[in-house]
Short mmCIF file of C-alpha atoms and ligand atoms in Angstrom, two decimals:
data_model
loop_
_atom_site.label_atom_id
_atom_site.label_comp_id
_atom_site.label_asym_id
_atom_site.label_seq_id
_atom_site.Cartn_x
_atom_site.Cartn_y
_atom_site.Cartn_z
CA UNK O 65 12.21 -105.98 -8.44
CA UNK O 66 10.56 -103.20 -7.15
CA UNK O 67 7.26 -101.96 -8.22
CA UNK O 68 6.08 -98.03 -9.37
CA UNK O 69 2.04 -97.86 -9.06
CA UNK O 70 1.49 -96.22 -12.54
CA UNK O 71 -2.07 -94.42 -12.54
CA UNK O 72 -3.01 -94.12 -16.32
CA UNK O 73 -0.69 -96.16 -17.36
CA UNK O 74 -3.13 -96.93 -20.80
CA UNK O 75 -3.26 -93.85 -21.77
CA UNK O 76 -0.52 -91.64 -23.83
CA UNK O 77 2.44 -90.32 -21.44
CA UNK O 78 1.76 -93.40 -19.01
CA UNK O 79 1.91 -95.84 -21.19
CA UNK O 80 5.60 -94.12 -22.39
CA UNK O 81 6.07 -93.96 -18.67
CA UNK O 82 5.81 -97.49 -18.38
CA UNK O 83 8.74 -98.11 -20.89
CA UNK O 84 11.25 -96.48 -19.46
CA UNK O 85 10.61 -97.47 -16.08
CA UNK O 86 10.57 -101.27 -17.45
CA UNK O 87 13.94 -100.05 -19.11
CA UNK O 88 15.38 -98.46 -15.96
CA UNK O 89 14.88 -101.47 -13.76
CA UNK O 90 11.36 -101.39 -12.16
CA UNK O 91 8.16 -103.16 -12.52
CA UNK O 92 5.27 -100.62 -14.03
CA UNK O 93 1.88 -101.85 -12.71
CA UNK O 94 -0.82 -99.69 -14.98
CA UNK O 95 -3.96 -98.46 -12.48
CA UNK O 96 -6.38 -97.61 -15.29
CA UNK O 97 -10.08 -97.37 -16.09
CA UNK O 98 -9.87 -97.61 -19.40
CA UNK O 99 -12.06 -94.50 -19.86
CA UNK O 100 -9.70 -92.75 -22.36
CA UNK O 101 -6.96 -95.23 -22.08
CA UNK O 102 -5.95 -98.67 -24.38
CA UNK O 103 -5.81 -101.98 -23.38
CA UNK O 104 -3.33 -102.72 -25.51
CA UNK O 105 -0.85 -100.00 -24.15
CA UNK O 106 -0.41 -102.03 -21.24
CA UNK O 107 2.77 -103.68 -22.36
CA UNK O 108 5.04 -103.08 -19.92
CA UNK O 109 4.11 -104.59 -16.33
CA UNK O 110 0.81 -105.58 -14.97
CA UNK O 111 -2.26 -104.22 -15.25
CA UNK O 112 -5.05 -103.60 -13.03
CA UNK O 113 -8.36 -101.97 -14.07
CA UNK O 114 -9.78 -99.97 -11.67
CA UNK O 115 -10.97 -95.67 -10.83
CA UNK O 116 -9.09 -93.03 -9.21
CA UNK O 117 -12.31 -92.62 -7.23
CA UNK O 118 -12.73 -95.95 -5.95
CA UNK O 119 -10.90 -96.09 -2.31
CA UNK O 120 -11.15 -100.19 -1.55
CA UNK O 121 -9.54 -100.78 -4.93
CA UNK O 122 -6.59 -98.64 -4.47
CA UNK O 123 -5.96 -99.76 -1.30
CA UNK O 124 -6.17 -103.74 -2.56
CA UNK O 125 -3.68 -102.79 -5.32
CA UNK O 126 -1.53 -100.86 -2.60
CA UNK O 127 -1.70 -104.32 -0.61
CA UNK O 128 -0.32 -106.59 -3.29
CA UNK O 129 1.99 -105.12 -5.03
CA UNK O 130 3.72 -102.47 -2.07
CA UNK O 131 5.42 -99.59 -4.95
CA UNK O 132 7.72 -97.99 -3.78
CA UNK O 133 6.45 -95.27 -5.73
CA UNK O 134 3.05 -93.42 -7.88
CA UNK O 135 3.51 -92.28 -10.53
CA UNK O 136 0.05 -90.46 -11.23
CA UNK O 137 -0.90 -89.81 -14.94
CA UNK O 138 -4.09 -90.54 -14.71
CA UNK O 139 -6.68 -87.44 -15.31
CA UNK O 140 -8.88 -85.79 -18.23
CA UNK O 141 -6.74 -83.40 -20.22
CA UNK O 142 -8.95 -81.48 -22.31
CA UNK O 143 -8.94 -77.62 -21.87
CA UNK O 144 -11.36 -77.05 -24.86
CA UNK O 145 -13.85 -80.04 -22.69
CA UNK O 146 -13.08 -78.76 -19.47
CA UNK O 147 -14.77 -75.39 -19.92
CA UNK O 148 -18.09 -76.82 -21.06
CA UNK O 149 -17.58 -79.81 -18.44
CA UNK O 150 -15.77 -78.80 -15.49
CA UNK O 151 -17.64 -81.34 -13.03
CA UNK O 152 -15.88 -83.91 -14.86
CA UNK O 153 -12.23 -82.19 -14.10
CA UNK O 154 -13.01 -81.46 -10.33
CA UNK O 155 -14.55 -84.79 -10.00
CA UNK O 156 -11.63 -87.11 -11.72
CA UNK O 157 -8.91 -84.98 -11.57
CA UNK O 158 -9.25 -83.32 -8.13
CA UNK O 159 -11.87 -85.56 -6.32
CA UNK O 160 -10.06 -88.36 -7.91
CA UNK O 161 -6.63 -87.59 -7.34
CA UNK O 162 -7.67 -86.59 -3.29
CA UNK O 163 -8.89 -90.27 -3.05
CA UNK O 164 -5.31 -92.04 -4.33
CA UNK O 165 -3.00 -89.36 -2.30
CA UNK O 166 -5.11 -90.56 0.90
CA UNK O 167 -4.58 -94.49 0.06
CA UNK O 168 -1.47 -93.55 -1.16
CA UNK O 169 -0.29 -92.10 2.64
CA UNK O 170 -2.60 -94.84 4.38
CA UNK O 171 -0.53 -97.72 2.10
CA UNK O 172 2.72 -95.63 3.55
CA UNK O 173 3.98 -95.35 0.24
CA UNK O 174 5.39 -91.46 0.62
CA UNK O 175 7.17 -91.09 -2.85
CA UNK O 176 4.65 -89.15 -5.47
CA UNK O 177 5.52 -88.09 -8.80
CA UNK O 178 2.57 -86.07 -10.46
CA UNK O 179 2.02 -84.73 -13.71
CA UNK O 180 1.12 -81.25 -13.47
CA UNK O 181 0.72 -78.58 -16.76
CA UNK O 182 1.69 -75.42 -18.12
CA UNK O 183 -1.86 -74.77 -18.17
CA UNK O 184 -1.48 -73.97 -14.59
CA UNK O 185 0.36 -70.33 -14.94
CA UNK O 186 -2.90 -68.93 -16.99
CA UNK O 187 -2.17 -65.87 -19.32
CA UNK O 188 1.40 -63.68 -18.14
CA UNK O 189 2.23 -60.66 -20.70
CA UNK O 190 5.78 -60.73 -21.87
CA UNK O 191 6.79 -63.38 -18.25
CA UNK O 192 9.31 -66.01 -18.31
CA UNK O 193 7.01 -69.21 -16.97
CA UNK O 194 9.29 -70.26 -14.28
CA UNK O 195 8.35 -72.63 -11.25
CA UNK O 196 8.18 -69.14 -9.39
CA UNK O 197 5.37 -67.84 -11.66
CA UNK O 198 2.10 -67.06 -9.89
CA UNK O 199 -0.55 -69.96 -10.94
CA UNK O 200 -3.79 -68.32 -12.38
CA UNK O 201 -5.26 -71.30 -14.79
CA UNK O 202 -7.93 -69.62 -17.35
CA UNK O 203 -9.51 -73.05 -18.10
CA UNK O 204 -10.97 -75.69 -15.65
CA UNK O 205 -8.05 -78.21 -16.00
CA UNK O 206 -5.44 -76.14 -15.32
CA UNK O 207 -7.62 -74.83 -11.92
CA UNK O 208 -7.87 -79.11 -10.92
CA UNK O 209 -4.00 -79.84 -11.82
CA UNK O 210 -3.24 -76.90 -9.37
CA UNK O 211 -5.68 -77.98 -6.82
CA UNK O 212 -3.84 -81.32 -6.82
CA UNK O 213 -0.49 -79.34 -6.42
CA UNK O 214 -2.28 -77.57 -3.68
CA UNK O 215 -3.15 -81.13 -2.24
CA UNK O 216 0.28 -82.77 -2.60
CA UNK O 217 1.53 -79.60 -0.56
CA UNK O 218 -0.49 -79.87 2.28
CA UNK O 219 -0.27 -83.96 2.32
CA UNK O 220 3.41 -83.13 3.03
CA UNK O 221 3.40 -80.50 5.36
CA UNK O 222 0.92 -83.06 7.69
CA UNK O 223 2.23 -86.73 6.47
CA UNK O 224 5.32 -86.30 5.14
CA UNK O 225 4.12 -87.06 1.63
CA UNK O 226 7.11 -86.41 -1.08
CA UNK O 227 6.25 -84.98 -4.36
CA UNK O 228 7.78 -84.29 -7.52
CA UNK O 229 5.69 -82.02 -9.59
CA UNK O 230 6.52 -81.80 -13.03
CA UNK O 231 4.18 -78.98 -14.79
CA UNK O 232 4.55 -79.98 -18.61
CA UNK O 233 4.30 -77.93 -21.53
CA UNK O 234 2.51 -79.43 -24.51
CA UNK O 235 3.61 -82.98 -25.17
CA UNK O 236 4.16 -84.73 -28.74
CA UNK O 237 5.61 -87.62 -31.00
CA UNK O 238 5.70 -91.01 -30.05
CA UNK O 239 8.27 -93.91 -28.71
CA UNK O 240 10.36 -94.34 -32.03
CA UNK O 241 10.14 -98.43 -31.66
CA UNK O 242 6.19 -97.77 -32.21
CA UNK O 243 5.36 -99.85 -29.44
CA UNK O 244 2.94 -97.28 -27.83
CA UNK O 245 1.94 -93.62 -29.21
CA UNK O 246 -0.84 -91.04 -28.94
CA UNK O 247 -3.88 -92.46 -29.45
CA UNK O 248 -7.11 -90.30 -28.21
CA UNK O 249 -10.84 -90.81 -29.74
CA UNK O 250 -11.70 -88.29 -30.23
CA UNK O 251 -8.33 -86.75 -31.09
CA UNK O 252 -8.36 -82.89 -29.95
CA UNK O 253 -4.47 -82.47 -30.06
CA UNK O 254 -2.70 -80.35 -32.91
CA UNK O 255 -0.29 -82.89 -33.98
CA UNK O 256 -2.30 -85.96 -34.40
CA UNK O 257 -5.09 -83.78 -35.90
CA UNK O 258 -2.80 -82.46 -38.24
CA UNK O 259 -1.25 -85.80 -39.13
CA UNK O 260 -5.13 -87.27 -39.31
CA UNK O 261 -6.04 -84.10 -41.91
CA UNK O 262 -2.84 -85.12 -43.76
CA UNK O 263 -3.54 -88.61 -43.92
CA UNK O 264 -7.23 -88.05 -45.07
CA UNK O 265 -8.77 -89.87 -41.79
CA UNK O 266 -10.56 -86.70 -41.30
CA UNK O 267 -11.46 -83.66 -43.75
CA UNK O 268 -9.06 -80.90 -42.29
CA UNK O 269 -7.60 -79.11 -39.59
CA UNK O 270 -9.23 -75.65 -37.75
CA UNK O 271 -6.81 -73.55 -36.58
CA UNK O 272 -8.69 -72.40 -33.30
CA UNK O 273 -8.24 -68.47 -33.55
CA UNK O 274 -6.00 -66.46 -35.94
CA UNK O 275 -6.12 -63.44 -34.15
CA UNK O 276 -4.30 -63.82 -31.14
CA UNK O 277 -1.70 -60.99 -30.34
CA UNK O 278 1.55 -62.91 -31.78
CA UNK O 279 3.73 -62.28 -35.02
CA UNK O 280 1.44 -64.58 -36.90
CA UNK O 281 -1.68 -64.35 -35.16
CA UNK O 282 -2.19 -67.54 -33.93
CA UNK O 283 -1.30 -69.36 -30.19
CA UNK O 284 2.05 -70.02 -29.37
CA UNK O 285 3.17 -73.44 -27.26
CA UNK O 286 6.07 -75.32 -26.34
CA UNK O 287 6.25 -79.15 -27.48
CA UNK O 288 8.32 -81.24 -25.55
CA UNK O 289 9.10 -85.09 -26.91
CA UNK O 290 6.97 -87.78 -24.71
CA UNK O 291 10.07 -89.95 -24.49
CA UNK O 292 12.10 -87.11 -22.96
CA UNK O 293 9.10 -85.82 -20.79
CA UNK O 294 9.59 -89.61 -19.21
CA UNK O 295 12.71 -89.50 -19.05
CA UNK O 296 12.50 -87.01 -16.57
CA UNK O 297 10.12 -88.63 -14.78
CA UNK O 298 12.81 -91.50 -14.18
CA UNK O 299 15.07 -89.21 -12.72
CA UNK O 300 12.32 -87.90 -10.83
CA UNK O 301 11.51 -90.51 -8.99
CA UNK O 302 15.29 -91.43 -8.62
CA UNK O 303 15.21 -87.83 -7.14
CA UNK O 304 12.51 -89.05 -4.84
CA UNK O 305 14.24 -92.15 -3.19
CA UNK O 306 17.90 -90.49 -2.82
CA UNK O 307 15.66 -88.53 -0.31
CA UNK O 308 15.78 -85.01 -2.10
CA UNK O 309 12.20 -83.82 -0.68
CA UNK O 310 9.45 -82.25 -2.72
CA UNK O 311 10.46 -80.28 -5.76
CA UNK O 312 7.89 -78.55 -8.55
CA UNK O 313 10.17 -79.00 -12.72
CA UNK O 314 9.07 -76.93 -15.43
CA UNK O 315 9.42 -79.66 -19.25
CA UNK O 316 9.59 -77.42 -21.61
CA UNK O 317 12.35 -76.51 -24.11
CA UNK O 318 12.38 -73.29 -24.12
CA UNK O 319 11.05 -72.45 -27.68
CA UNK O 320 7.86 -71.42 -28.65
CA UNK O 321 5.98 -72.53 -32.14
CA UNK O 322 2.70 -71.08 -33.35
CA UNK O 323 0.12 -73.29 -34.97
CA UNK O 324 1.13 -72.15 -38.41
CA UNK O 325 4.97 -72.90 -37.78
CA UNK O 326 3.87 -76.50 -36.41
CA UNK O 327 1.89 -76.72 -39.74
CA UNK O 328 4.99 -76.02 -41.75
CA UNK O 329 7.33 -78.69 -39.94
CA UNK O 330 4.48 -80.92 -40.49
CA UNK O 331 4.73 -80.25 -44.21
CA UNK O 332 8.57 -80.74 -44.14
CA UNK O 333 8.12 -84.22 -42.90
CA UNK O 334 5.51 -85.51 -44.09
CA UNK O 335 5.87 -83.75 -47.59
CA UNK O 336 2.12 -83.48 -47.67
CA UNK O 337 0.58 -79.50 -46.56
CA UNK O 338 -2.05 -79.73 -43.70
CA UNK O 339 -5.54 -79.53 -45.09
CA UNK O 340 -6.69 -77.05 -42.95
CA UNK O 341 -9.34 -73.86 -42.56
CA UNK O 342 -9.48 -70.99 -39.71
CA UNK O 343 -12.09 -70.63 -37.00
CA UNK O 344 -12.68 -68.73 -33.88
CA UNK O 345 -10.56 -69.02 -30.62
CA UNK O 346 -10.92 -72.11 -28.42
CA UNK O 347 -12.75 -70.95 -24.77
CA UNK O 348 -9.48 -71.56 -22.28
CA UNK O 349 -6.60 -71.46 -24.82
CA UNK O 350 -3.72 -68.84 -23.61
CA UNK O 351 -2.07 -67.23 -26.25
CA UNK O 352 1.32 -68.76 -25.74
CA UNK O 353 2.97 -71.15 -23.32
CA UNK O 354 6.25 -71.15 -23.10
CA UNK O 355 8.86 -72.25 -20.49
CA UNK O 356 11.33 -70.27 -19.11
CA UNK O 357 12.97 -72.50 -16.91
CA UNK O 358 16.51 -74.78 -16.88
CA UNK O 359 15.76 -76.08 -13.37
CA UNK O 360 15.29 -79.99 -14.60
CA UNK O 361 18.02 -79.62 -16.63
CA UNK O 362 20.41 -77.91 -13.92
CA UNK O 363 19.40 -79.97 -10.79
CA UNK O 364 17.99 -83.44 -12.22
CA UNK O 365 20.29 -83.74 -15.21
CA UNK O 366 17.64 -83.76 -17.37
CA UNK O 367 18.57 -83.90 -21.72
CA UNK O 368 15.72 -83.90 -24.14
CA UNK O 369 17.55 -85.34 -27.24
CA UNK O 370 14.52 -86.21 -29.20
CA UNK O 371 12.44 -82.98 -28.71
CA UNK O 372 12.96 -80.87 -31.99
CA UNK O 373 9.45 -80.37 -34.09
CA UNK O 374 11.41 -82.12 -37.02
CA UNK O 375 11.85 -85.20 -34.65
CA UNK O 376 8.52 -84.93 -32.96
CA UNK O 377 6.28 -84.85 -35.94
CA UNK O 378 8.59 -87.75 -37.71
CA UNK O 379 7.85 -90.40 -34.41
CA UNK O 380 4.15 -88.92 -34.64
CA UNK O 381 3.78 -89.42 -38.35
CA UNK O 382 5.67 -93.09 -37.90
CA UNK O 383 3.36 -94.01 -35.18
CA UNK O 384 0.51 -92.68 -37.23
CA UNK O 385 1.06 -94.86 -40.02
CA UNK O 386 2.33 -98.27 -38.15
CA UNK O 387 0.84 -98.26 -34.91
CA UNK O 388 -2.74 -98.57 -33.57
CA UNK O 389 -4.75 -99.93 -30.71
CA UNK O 390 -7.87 -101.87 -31.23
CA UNK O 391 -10.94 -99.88 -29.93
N1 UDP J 48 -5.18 -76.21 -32.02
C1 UDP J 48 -5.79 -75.84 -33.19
N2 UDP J 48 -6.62 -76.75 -33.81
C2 UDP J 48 -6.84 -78.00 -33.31
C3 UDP J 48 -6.19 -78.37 -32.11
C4 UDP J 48 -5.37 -77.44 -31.48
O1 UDP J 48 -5.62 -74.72 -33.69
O2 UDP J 48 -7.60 -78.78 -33.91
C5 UDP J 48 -4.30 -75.25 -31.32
C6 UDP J 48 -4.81 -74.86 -29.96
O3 UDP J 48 -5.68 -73.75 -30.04
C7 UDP J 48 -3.52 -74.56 -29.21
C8 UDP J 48 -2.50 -75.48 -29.87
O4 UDP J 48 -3.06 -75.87 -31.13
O5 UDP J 48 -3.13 -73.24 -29.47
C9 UDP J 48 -2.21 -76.72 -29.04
O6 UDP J 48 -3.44 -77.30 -28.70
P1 UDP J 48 -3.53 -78.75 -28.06
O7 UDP J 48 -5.00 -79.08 -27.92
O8 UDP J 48 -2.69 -79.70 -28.85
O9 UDP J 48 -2.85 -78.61 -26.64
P2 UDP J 48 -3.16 -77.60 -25.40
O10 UDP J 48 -2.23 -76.43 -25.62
O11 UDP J 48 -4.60 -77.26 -25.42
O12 UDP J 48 -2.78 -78.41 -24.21
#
């Protein structure tokens, strides 16, 4: 069987990732270093513990296992974090991601699927966020995820390096079996915050900013299921060996939900109202993050079935109460 080098394959999307590649046919081998990811959410494939930044490692895992493909998850992912640290995001997530394109293209493996964000496009009055939107990241994660776009460009123009860049929107709920799920300590992510206030695990939620220029005041995102968003990362790297080229996706759905309105589903399905209070804005949040883009729909056949807030909060709230990793 054929092997896809899966960098953060612990953490939340990888470890998703890893599922459906085990379910499409391939072997998932996690490239991890535990620093924010699970043990335990290696499940799928084998795992091999090692950094971004160290070159003889990746080049060893290269050796033995030959993928066919990376997959490359692996990064920090905190805008709130990044603006007080942003060494940390141009040291992992650029520095870091340099290091594995370079083995990557040494190893010969020319097939690169990288996750990429919304946070990318920065703040655009009244713009459809298409793939043709000018990048202009506010925060210091969105500026590294573009670098590494940046990167992935230029290794293909010189080495004929083939990337699919997939910039996501804001990614929720967790595989409905249970077997893996969102999992972050601490947890900085409106969903599982909300579900922890809910639960009692912690005393409420802050809504970051109630004053932002939208109906009700507060930021606006687009939440996309993590079991679709891998989906598409399937067909992505199907995309990839039917010799396609390089191609930058948009996962989104399309509609926007503010903080409050994510509150309210969150109420509907877990019958419980979100402890909460209000505080100031969040340095590096944009007011609202939407996609306006069918291009992974129209050209990879991409389907999000499970990506309604109804459905996302309900495989959140499951995982929540069922599912854990030990720390
Ligand atoms: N948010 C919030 N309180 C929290 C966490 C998040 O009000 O404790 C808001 C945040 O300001 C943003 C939205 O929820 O508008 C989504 O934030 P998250 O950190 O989940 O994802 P991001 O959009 O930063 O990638």
């Amino acid at each position: 069987m054929e092997h896809v080098l899966v960098t953060g394959g612990a953490g939340y999307i990888g470890s998703h990732a890893c599922k459906a590649l085990k379910a499409a046919g391939y072997v998932p081998v996690t490239y991890d270093n535990l620093s924010t990811g699970w043990r335990d959410a290696v499940r799928f494939g084998p795992f091999e513990q090692g950094d971004l930044l160290d070159r003889a490692r990746l080049d060893a895992v290269f050796e033995r296992y030959r993928p066919v493909t990376v997959m490359h998850f692996a990064a920090l992912s905190q805008v709130g974090e990044s603006m007080v640290q942003p060494g940390l995001y141009w040291r992992n997530n650029a520095a870091g991601s340099l290091t594995l394109i370079e083995a990557a293209v040494a190893a010969g493996c020319l097939d690169f699927v990288f996750s990429s964000t919304c946070a990318t496009y920065g703040e655009h009055d009244n713009v459809v966020l298409d793939e043709a939107t000018p990048q202009q990241p506010i925060n210091a994660y969105g500026a590294s995820k573009r670098a590494i776009e940046d990167m992935l460009n230029d290794f293909g123009a010189a080495h004929g390096l083939n990337a699919v860049i997939f910039r996501y929107f804001n990614v929720a709920g967790a595989d409905p079996e249970a077997a893996v799920g969102e999992f972050h300590r601490p947890e900085t992510h409106l969903i599982p915050v909300m579900l922890e206030a809910i639960a009692g695990t912690r005393p409420a939620l802050t809504i970051f900013g109630t004053d932002y220029d939208t109906p009700d005041g507060t930021c606006i995102r687009d939440y996309v299921h993590v079991c679709d968003l891998v989906d598409a990362h399937v067909l992505g790297l199907e995309w990839l060996r039917a010799g396609k080229g390089s191609r930058v996706f948009n996962l989104g759905t399309g509609h926007g939900f503010s903080v409050r309105e994510v509150m309210d589903a969150a109420r509907c399905v877990t019958s419980h109202a979100v402890p909460h209070g209000e505080g100031p804005r969040r340095p590096g949040d944009c007011t609202k993050l939407v996609s306006g883009s069918t291009r992974a729909e129209a050209e990879l056949g991409w389907k999000p079935h499970r990506s309604s807030l109804a459905q996302m909060i309900t495989d959140a709230w499951r995982w929540h109460q069922t599912g854990h990793y030990e720390q």
